[in-house]
Amino acid sequence: MLIVHFIYFFPTHVNMRPSMQALRPWTRLIRFLGKDGKIHHGEPVGPLSWPKAGSDLSANAGKLTLSAKLIAGDIYSSSGNKVTETVVEVDRLLSPLAHVPSFRCIGLNYAKHAAETNMPIPKYPILFMKPAGALQDPFKPVVVPGIAENKQADWESELAVVIGKKCKNVKEEEALQYVLGYTVGNDISTRKWQGSNLGSGQWCFSKSFDTFAPLGPSLVSPALIPDPNKLRIQSRVNGVSMQDSSTADMIFNVPRLIAFLSQSTTLMQGDVILTGTPEGVGFKRDPPIYLQHGDHVVCEIEHIGELHNTIAYESKFSEGTDQK
C-alpha cells in the first residue's frame, strides 16, 4: 500500500507542561472522527500521513495514523478558541467544514487556463454556484451520476477561501481580514453538461451534483499564509501530473474576488470561494482525458496539503458504501 506523507512545521509544544504553555488560537485545523467515536476539531500533532484511497471505494480509505490536540471554543473566533493539551487519536479525516452555506465559484480565473480554452480574459470575475450538498470529505468517493458517465467528468484543483465573518461591500485592501482560512478544493465538472452538447452552457448544473465539491485535508490560518497568491497548485490522476502552476497566475486575486463578490451581497460565515483552476484540465488535453470509475485524484496546494478522492461511477457504485 502506498503511504503518502506530509510534513508541516508548526508549534506543538509537546515537551511543555500545560501549566507552562499559554493556550493559543489554532493555525492549522482538521475536523475528524476520533477513535473515541466523537467528531472533533483539532490541530494535528506531528506529520500528516495516510494511505492511498482504496481502489475498492470502501469507507476504509482515509484511516489515519495521526493524533490531534483538541480545539476548544468557536473555531470562527480568534479570541474564542484555544488549542488545548487534550490529545485524541484520529480515526477518519473529514472535511474541515461540517457545512458550507454556499460555494461561490469563479470560472476562467487563471490566465493560462483561459488560454488553453481559447477564451478571452474576462473583464470581471465569472461567478457560478454550487449547493451545500456538493460538499464531500477527503478520501470519500466522488460519485459521477449516470447522466454524466459518458466521457465528461473532469478535475479542477482550486484554492478554497473560507469566509470567517459576515461581511458586505468589503474594500479590497481590507478583504483578507474576513478570511478564516484556506483549504484545497476540487471543482469536479461534467463537460458535456457544461458545454453545448447537453446542457447549453449550464455551469451550475454541470458542477453541482452531490459530492462534487471535496474540501480538505486541513484549514490553514492566514497567519501561516499571508499571501494566498504565491502558492504552488497541482493535481495528479493515478499518480500522473496533470496540473502544476501557481496561484500567482490568477487574473483576479483573492482580495479582488472578495471585494467583487461582496458588492451589495452579504457573504456569510462559512461561505467558500473556489477561486478557479489553472491550466491542465482533462477536456483540453490532446487527446482529452476524462475521469474513470476507480481513478484516484489528488489536488495539492503548497502549505495546505493534499486532497485525495476516488472516482465512482453511480452505475458501478455499491449503494452500501458510505458516501457522505
mmCIF file of C-alpha atoms in Angstrom:
data_model
loop_
_atom_site.group_PDB
_atom_site.id
_atom_site.type_symbol
_atom_site.label_atom_id
_atom_site.label_comp_id
_atom_site.label_asym_id
_atom_site.label_seq_id
_atom_site.Cartn_x
_atom_site.Cartn_y
_atom_site.Cartn_z
ATOM 1 C CA MET A 1 0.000 0.000 0.000
ATOM 2 C CA LEU A 2 1.325 3.407 -0.976
ATOM 3 C CA ILE A 3 1.825 5.708 2.018
ATOM 4 C CA VAL A 4 1.648 9.430 1.426
ATOM 5 C CA HIS A 5 3.462 11.686 3.873
ATOM 6 C CA PHE A 6 3.081 15.388 4.521
ATOM 7 C CA ILE A 7 5.341 17.179 6.948
ATOM 8 C CA TYR A 8 4.376 20.583 8.255
ATOM 9 C CA PHE A 9 6.172 22.635 10.822
ATOM 10 C CA PHE A 10 4.012 24.247 13.442
ATOM 11 C CA PRO A 11 4.336 24.551 17.189
ATOM 12 C CA THR A 12 3.180 21.527 19.181
ATOM 13 C CA HIS A 13 4.992 22.191 22.482
ATOM 14 C CA VAL A 14 4.756 18.514 23.295
ATOM 15 C CA ASN A 15 7.572 18.788 25.835
ATOM 16 C CA MET A 16 5.973 21.634 27.794
ATOM 17 C CA ARG A 17 3.711 21.087 30.749
ATOM 18 C CA PRO A 18 0.189 22.510 30.240
ATOM 19 C CA SER A 19 0.681 24.905 33.148
ATOM 20 C CA MET A 20 3.652 26.457 31.352
ATOM 21 C CA GLN A 21 2.015 26.774 27.932
ATOM 22 C CA ALA A 22 -0.131 29.751 27.010
ATOM 23 C CA LEU A 23 -3.176 28.495 25.131
ATOM 24 C CA ARG A 24 -3.354 29.935 21.625
ATOM 25 C CA PRO A 25 -5.805 30.007 18.687
ATOM 26 C CA TRP A 26 -5.468 27.322 16.016
ATOM 27 C CA THR A 27 -3.292 27.845 12.960
ATOM 28 C CA ARG A 28 -3.929 24.505 11.219
ATOM 29 C CA LEU A 29 -7.304 22.890 11.753
ATOM 30 C CA ILE A 30 -8.636 19.446 10.937
ATOM 31 C CA ARG A 31 -12.110 18.056 11.560
ATOM 32 C CA PHE A 32 -12.122 14.368 12.287
ATOM 33 C CA LEU A 33 -13.845 11.363 13.745
ATOM 34 C CA GLY A 34 -11.802 10.360 16.759
ATOM 35 C CA LYS A 35 -11.183 6.860 17.975
ATOM 36 C CA ASP A 36 -13.389 7.856 20.894
ATOM 37 C CA GLY A 37 -16.302 7.802 18.429
ATOM 38 C CA LYS A 38 -16.825 11.580 18.512
ATOM 39 C CA ILE A 39 -16.343 14.278 15.887
ATOM 40 C CA HIS A 40 -13.780 16.931 16.858
ATOM 41 C CA HIS A 41 -11.858 19.932 15.642
ATOM 42 C CA GLY A 42 -8.158 19.689 16.351
ATOM 43 C CA GLU A 43 -4.662 20.761 15.407
ATOM 44 C CA PRO A 44 -2.507 17.883 14.137
ATOM 45 C CA VAL A 45 0.354 16.635 16.279
ATOM 46 C CA GLY A 46 3.306 15.650 14.113
ATOM 47 C CA PRO A 47 3.252 14.877 10.376
ATOM 48 C CA LEU A 48 0.070 14.062 8.482
ATOM 49 C CA SER A 49 0.277 10.610 6.866
ATOM 50 C CA TRP A 50 -2.374 8.346 5.415
ATOM 51 C CA PRO A 51 -2.824 5.505 2.926
ATOM 52 C CA LYS A 52 -3.893 6.000 -0.655
ATOM 53 C CA ALA A 53 -7.658 5.847 -1.148
ATOM 54 C CA GLY A 54 -8.637 2.222 -1.707
ATOM 55 C CA SER A 55 -9.470 1.042 -5.213
ATOM 56 C CA ASP A 56 -12.489 -0.781 -3.775
ATOM 57 C CA LEU A 57 -14.021 2.610 -2.898
ATOM 58 C CA SER A 58 -14.589 1.358 0.614
ATOM 59 C CA ALA A 59 -15.072 3.580 3.613
ATOM 60 C CA ASN A 60 -11.741 2.278 4.982
ATOM 61 C CA ALA A 61 -9.865 4.765 2.808
ATOM 62 C CA GLY A 62 -8.614 7.675 4.846
ATOM 63 C CA LYS A 63 -7.850 5.750 8.034
ATOM 64 C CA LEU A 64 -5.014 7.646 9.655
ATOM 65 C CA THR A 65 -2.073 7.254 11.936
ATOM 66 C CA LEU A 66 -2.488 10.679 13.439
ATOM 67 C CA SER A 67 -3.347 12.461 16.657
ATOM 68 C CA ALA A 68 -4.603 15.973 17.226
ATOM 69 C CA LYS A 69 -4.818 18.448 20.076
ATOM 70 C CA LEU A 70 -8.451 19.350 20.535
ATOM 71 C CA ILE A 71 -9.602 22.875 19.778
ATOM 72 C CA ALA A 72 -11.967 24.310 22.368
ATOM 73 C CA GLY A 73 -14.459 27.059 21.600
ATOM 74 C CA ASP A 74 -15.715 28.714 18.433
ATOM 75 C CA ILE A 75 -13.360 27.992 15.524
ATOM 76 C CA TYR A 76 -14.515 31.211 13.837
ATOM 77 C CA SER A 77 -13.372 33.417 16.725
ATOM 78 C CA SER A 78 -9.676 34.216 17.064
ATOM 79 C CA SER A 79 -10.196 35.109 20.711
ATOM 80 C CA GLY A 80 -12.827 32.472 21.439
ATOM 81 C CA ASN A 81 -10.934 29.294 20.566
ATOM 82 C CA LYS A 82 -7.833 27.677 22.020
ATOM 83 C CA VAL A 83 -5.663 24.695 21.198
ATOM 84 C CA THR A 84 -5.793 22.533 24.318
ATOM 85 C CA GLU A 85 -3.414 19.878 25.610
ATOM 86 C CA THR A 86 -6.043 17.148 25.233
ATOM 87 C CA VAL A 87 -4.861 14.730 22.539
ATOM 88 C CA VAL A 88 -7.221 12.407 20.642
ATOM 89 C CA GLU A 89 -6.266 9.785 18.058
ATOM 90 C CA VAL A 90 -7.790 10.323 14.630
ATOM 91 C CA ASP A 91 -9.906 7.559 13.133
ATOM 92 C CA ARG A 92 -11.113 9.322 9.986
ATOM 93 C CA LEU A 93 -10.388 12.701 8.422
ATOM 94 C CA LEU A 94 -13.434 14.803 7.497
ATOM 95 C CA SER A 95 -13.910 17.999 5.540
ATOM 96 C CA PRO A 96 -12.626 20.945 7.628
ATOM 97 C CA LEU A 97 -16.170 22.370 7.487
ATOM 98 C CA ALA A 98 -19.232 20.388 8.515
ATOM 99 C CA HIS A 99 -21.489 22.612 6.416
ATOM 100 C CA VAL A 100 -20.954 25.229 3.713
ATOM 101 C CA PRO A 101 -23.827 27.727 3.306
ATOM 102 C CA SER A 102 -22.839 28.339 -0.296
ATOM 103 C CA PHE A 103 -19.983 27.778 -2.702
ATOM 104 C CA ARG A 104 -19.190 30.808 -4.840
ATOM 105 C CA CYS A 105 -17.067 29.573 -7.715
ATOM 106 C CA ILE A 106 -15.005 31.552 -10.198
ATOM 107 C CA GLY A 107 -14.602 30.492 -13.817
ATOM 108 C CA LEU A 108 -11.660 31.283 -16.090
ATOM 109 C CA ASN A 109 -9.616 32.919 -13.350
ATOM 110 C CA TYR A 110 -6.161 31.739 -14.434
ATOM 111 C CA ALA A 111 -4.584 33.365 -17.480
ATOM 112 C CA LYS A 112 -3.044 30.142 -18.795
ATOM 113 C CA HIS A 113 -6.321 28.254 -18.296
ATOM 114 C CA ALA A 114 -8.162 30.913 -20.300
ATOM 115 C CA ALA A 115 -5.526 30.495 -23.000
ATOM 116 C CA GLU A 116 -5.863 26.708 -23.143
ATOM 117 C CA THR A 117 -9.643 27.033 -23.565
ATOM 118 C CA ASN A 118 -9.228 29.729 -26.263
ATOM 119 C CA MET A 119 -11.388 32.088 -24.218
ATOM 120 C CA PRO A 120 -10.766 35.827 -23.794
ATOM 121 C CA ILE A 121 -9.568 37.180 -20.459
ATOM 122 C CA PRO A 122 -12.749 38.173 -18.589
ATOM 123 C CA LYS A 123 -13.262 41.825 -17.613
ATOM 124 C CA TYR A 124 -14.908 40.801 -14.340
ATOM 125 C CA PRO A 125 -14.928 37.559 -12.339
ATOM 126 C CA ILE A 126 -17.256 34.905 -13.789
ATOM 127 C CA LEU A 127 -19.457 33.554 -10.997
ATOM 128 C CA PHE A 128 -21.342 30.297 -10.675
ATOM 129 C CA MET A 129 -22.588 28.456 -7.602
ATOM 130 C CA LYS A 130 -22.532 25.013 -6.030
ATOM 131 C CA PRO A 131 -25.113 23.906 -3.443
ATOM 132 C CA ALA A 132 -24.297 22.801 0.088
ATOM 133 C CA GLY A 133 -24.966 19.171 -0.867
ATOM 134 C CA ALA A 134 -21.930 19.125 -3.160
ATOM 135 C CA LEU A 135 -19.570 19.087 -0.148
ATOM 136 C CA GLN A 136 -17.508 15.905 0.228
ATOM 137 C CA ASP A 137 -14.853 14.683 2.685
ATOM 138 C CA PRO A 138 -11.282 13.764 1.793
ATOM 139 C CA PHE A 139 -10.907 10.102 0.798
ATOM 140 C CA LYS A 140 -14.629 9.680 0.234
ATOM 141 C CA PRO A 141 -15.671 8.837 -3.346
ATOM 142 C CA VAL A 142 -16.818 11.485 -5.788
ATOM 143 C CA VAL A 143 -19.905 9.881 -7.324
ATOM 144 C CA VAL A 144 -20.389 10.663 -11.016
ATOM 145 C CA PRO A 145 -24.116 10.383 -11.815
ATOM 146 C CA GLY A 146 -25.365 8.070 -14.525
ATOM 147 C CA ILE A 147 -26.225 11.017 -16.775
ATOM 148 C CA ALA A 148 -22.559 12.058 -16.792
ATOM 149 C CA GLU A 149 -20.720 8.737 -17.190
ATOM 150 C CA ASN A 150 -20.267 9.274 -20.929
ATOM 151 C CA LYS A 151 -16.703 10.605 -21.038
ATOM 152 C CA GLN A 152 -17.093 14.025 -19.459
ATOM 153 C CA ALA A 153 -16.085 14.049 -15.757
ATOM 154 C CA ASP A 154 -13.081 16.300 -15.165
ATOM 155 C CA TRP A 155 -10.905 17.595 -12.319
ATOM 156 C CA GLU A 156 -10.127 21.190 -11.266
ATOM 157 C CA SER A 157 -7.669 21.782 -8.421
ATOM 158 C CA GLU A 158 -8.560 25.030 -6.653
ATOM 159 C CA LEU A 159 -7.625 27.220 -3.720
ATOM 160 C CA ALA A 160 -10.675 27.397 -1.444
ATOM 161 C CA VAL A 161 -11.130 30.553 0.650
ATOM 162 C CA VAL A 162 -13.328 30.247 3.745
ATOM 163 C CA ILE A 163 -15.088 33.395 4.926
ATOM 164 C CA GLY A 164 -14.678 33.867 8.664
ATOM 165 C CA LYS A 165 -17.266 36.527 9.434
ATOM 166 C CA LYS A 166 -20.350 38.014 7.829
ATOM 167 C CA CYS A 167 -19.431 40.856 5.505
ATOM 168 C CA LYS A 168 -20.773 43.106 2.756
ATOM 169 C CA ASN A 169 -19.280 45.789 0.477
ATOM 170 C CA VAL A 170 -15.755 44.884 1.528
ATOM 171 C CA LYS A 171 -12.892 47.090 0.415
ATOM 172 C CA GLU A 172 -10.192 45.248 -1.483
ATOM 173 C CA GLU A 173 -7.447 46.447 0.867
ATOM 174 C CA GLU A 174 -9.399 45.060 3.856
ATOM 175 C CA ALA A 175 -10.615 41.836 2.252
ATOM 176 C CA LEU A 176 -8.173 39.380 3.818
ATOM 177 C CA GLN A 177 -9.381 40.449 7.287
ATOM 178 C CA TYR A 178 -12.546 38.441 6.580
ATOM 179 C CA VAL A 179 -10.769 35.187 5.711
ATOM 180 C CA LEU A 180 -10.962 32.371 8.254
ATOM 181 C CA GLY A 181 -8.511 30.192 6.376
ATOM 182 C CA TYR A 182 -7.539 28.365 3.217
ATOM 183 C CA THR A 183 -8.042 24.780 2.125
ATOM 184 C CA VAL A 184 -7.892 22.696 -1.069
ATOM 185 C CA GLY A 185 -10.931 22.156 -3.277
ATOM 186 C CA ASN A 186 -11.663 20.049 -6.348
ATOM 187 C CA ASP A 187 -14.303 21.601 -8.595
ATOM 188 C CA ILE A 188 -15.439 18.356 -10.237
ATOM 189 C CA SER A 189 -17.078 19.164 -13.567
ATOM 190 C CA THR A 190 -19.074 17.334 -16.246
ATOM 191 C CA ARG A 191 -18.078 18.941 -19.522
ATOM 192 C CA LYS A 192 -20.899 17.852 -21.849
ATOM 193 C CA TRP A 193 -23.481 19.314 -19.466
ATOM 194 C CA GLN A 194 -21.309 22.393 -19.015
ATOM 195 C CA GLY A 195 -20.940 22.948 -22.764
ATOM 196 C CA SER A 196 -23.347 22.956 -25.676
ATOM 197 C CA ASN A 197 -23.578 19.166 -26.163
ATOM 198 C CA LEU A 198 -26.141 18.549 -23.407
ATOM 199 C CA GLY A 199 -26.636 21.461 -21.083
ATOM 200 C CA SER A 200 -26.463 24.545 -23.331
ATOM 201 C CA GLY A 201 -23.859 26.078 -21.049
ATOM 202 C CA GLN A 202 -25.295 25.127 -17.667
ATOM 203 C CA TRP A 203 -22.266 25.618 -15.464
ATOM 204 C CA CYS A 204 -24.166 25.308 -12.173
ATOM 205 C CA PHE A 205 -25.954 22.083 -13.112
ATOM 206 C CA SER A 206 -22.819 20.503 -14.573
ATOM 207 C CA LYS A 207 -20.759 21.124 -11.434
ATOM 208 C CA SER A 208 -23.337 20.793 -8.647
ATOM 209 C CA PHE A 209 -24.041 17.085 -8.271
ATOM 210 C CA ASP A 210 -23.771 15.567 -4.797
ATOM 211 C CA THR A 211 -20.108 15.034 -3.734
ATOM 212 C CA PHE A 212 -18.788 17.362 -6.493
ATOM 213 C CA ALA A 213 -17.020 19.743 -4.065
ATOM 214 C CA PRO A 214 -14.467 17.849 -1.953
ATOM 215 C CA LEU A 215 -12.590 20.012 0.571
ATOM 216 C CA GLY A 216 -9.534 19.275 2.727
ATOM 217 C CA PRO A 217 -7.326 17.999 4.183
ATOM 218 C CA SER A 218 -6.861 20.909 6.592
ATOM 219 C CA LEU A 219 -7.862 24.527 7.061
ATOM 220 C CA VAL A 220 -4.829 26.781 7.313
ATOM 221 C CA SER A 221 -4.914 30.146 9.045
ATOM 222 C CA PRO A 222 -3.914 33.340 7.210
ATOM 223 C CA ALA A 223 -1.205 33.603 9.876
ATOM 224 C CA LEU A 224 0.621 30.830 8.002
ATOM 225 C CA ILE A 225 -0.367 32.021 4.510
ATOM 226 C CA PRO A 226 -0.053 35.818 4.456
ATOM 227 C CA ASP A 227 -0.276 35.946 0.633
ATOM 228 C CA PRO A 228 -2.621 33.356 -0.932
ATOM 229 C CA ASN A 229 -1.476 34.345 -4.411
ATOM 230 C CA LYS A 230 2.020 32.926 -4.013
ATOM 231 C CA LEU A 231 1.221 29.207 -3.726
ATOM 232 C CA ARG A 232 2.096 26.264 -5.943
ATOM 233 C CA ILE A 233 -1.066 24.394 -7.029
ATOM 234 C CA GLN A 234 -1.123 20.883 -8.530
ATOM 235 C CA SER A 235 -3.267 17.900 -9.427
ATOM 236 C CA ARG A 236 -2.486 14.269 -10.215
ATOM 237 C CA VAL A 237 -4.644 11.466 -11.566
ATOM 238 C CA ASN A 238 -3.476 7.932 -10.800
ATOM 239 C CA GLY A 239 -0.067 9.374 -9.935
ATOM 240 C CA VAL A 240 0.334 11.280 -13.231
ATOM 241 C CA SER A 241 0.834 15.050 -13.015
ATOM 242 C CA MET A 242 -1.994 16.966 -14.685
ATOM 243 C CA GLN A 243 -1.761 20.489 -13.271
ATOM 244 C CA ASP A 244 1.283 22.294 -11.901
ATOM 245 C CA SER A 245 1.017 26.042 -11.650
ATOM 246 C CA SER A 246 0.874 28.929 -9.186
ATOM 247 C CA THR A 247 -1.949 30.948 -7.683
ATOM 248 C CA ALA A 248 0.050 33.954 -8.904
ATOM 249 C CA ASP A 249 -1.491 33.249 -12.340
ATOM 250 C CA MET A 250 -4.946 34.266 -11.082
ATOM 251 C CA ILE A 251 -6.498 37.026 -13.168
ATOM 252 C CA PHE A 252 -8.410 38.318 -10.128
ATOM 253 C CA ASN A 253 -6.544 37.740 -6.872
ATOM 254 C CA VAL A 254 -8.183 36.726 -3.607
ATOM 255 C CA PRO A 255 -8.734 40.272 -2.208
ATOM 256 C CA ARG A 256 -10.236 41.374 -5.524
ATOM 257 C CA LEU A 257 -12.607 38.384 -5.552
ATOM 258 C CA ILE A 258 -13.864 39.055 -2.024
ATOM 259 C CA ALA A 259 -14.426 42.729 -2.812
ATOM 260 C CA PHE A 260 -16.241 41.906 -6.059
ATOM 261 C CA LEU A 261 -18.446 39.157 -4.616
ATOM 262 C CA SER A 262 -19.457 41.234 -1.575
ATOM 263 C CA GLN A 263 -20.822 44.154 -3.605
ATOM 264 C CA SER A 264 -24.352 44.680 -2.237
ATOM 265 C CA THR A 265 -24.228 40.981 -1.317
ATOM 266 C CA THR A 266 -23.724 39.523 2.136
ATOM 267 C CA LEU A 267 -21.060 36.827 2.408
ATOM 268 C CA MET A 268 -21.910 34.544 5.289
ATOM 269 C CA GLN A 269 -19.635 32.974 7.864
ATOM 270 C CA GLY A 270 -18.523 29.625 6.438
ATOM 271 C CA ASP A 271 -19.116 30.514 2.794
ATOM 272 C CA VAL A 272 -16.463 29.094 0.479
ATOM 273 C CA ILE A 273 -14.997 30.834 -2.553
ATOM 274 C CA LEU A 274 -13.497 28.417 -5.081
ATOM 275 C CA THR A 275 -11.047 30.707 -6.835
ATOM 276 C CA GLY A 276 -10.642 28.965 -10.197
ATOM 277 C CA THR A 277 -8.336 26.356 -11.650
ATOM 278 C CA PRO A 278 -5.046 26.567 -13.552
ATOM 279 C CA GLU A 279 -4.240 25.060 -16.918
ATOM 280 C CA GLY A 280 -4.062 21.289 -17.317
ATOM 281 C CA VAL A 281 -7.700 20.198 -17.139
ATOM 282 C CA GLY A 282 -8.663 16.962 -18.857
ATOM 283 C CA PHE A 283 -11.035 18.101 -21.582
ATOM 284 C CA LYS A 284 -8.414 20.376 -23.180
ATOM 285 C CA ARG A 285 -5.752 17.690 -23.480
ATOM 286 C CA ASP A 286 -4.874 16.012 -26.775
ATOM 287 C CA PRO A 287 -6.467 13.519 -26.684
ATOM 288 C CA PRO A 288 -8.914 14.541 -23.929
ATOM 289 C CA ILE A 289 -8.707 12.680 -20.613
ATOM 290 C CA TYR A 290 -11.813 12.077 -18.509
ATOM 291 C CA LEU A 291 -12.143 10.607 -15.052
ATOM 292 C CA GLN A 292 -12.995 6.911 -14.992
ATOM 293 C CA HIS A 293 -14.509 4.694 -12.327
ATOM 294 C CA GLY A 294 -11.802 3.886 -9.775
ATOM 295 C CA ASP A 295 -9.460 6.762 -10.680
ATOM 296 C CA HIS A 296 -7.547 8.302 -7.781
ATOM 297 C CA VAL A 297 -7.367 12.113 -7.862
ATOM 298 C CA VAL A 298 -5.024 14.242 -5.751
ATOM 299 C CA CYS A 299 -5.254 18.032 -5.582
ATOM 300 C CA GLU A 300 -2.390 19.710 -3.755
ATOM 301 C CA ILE A 301 -1.597 23.265 -2.686
ATOM 302 C CA GLU A 302 1.637 24.393 -1.098
ATOM 303 C CA HIS A 303 1.463 24.836 2.706
ATOM 304 C CA ILE A 304 -2.013 23.265 2.872
ATOM 305 C CA GLY A 305 -1.619 19.643 1.795
ATOM 306 C CA GLU A 306 -3.122 17.017 -0.466
ATOM 307 C CA LEU A 307 -6.819 16.335 -1.041
ATOM 308 C CA HIS A 308 -7.393 12.690 -2.019
ATOM 309 C CA ASN A 309 -10.578 11.307 -3.581
ATOM 310 C CA THR A 310 -11.521 8.298 -5.669
ATOM 311 C CA ILE A 311 -13.962 8.484 -8.573
ATOM 312 C CA ALA A 312 -17.032 6.229 -8.510
ATOM 313 C CA TYR A 313 -19.485 5.866 -11.368
ATOM 314 C CA GLU A 314 -23.003 5.720 -9.998
ATOM 315 C CA SER A 315 -23.909 2.685 -12.111
ATOM 316 C CA LYS A 316 -20.995 0.735 -10.628
ATOM 317 C CA PHE A 317 -21.050 2.140 -7.130
ATOM 318 C CA SER A 318 -22.251 -0.073 -4.307
ATOM 319 C CA GLU A 319 -25.201 1.504 -2.544
ATOM 320 C CA GLY A 320 -23.921 0.002 0.702
ATOM 321 C CA THR A 321 -20.754 2.101 0.577
ATOM 322 C CA ASP A 322 -20.787 5.202 2.747
ATOM 323 C CA GLN A 323 -20.718 8.356 0.574
ATOM 324 C CA LYS A 324 -21.242 11.193 2.964
#
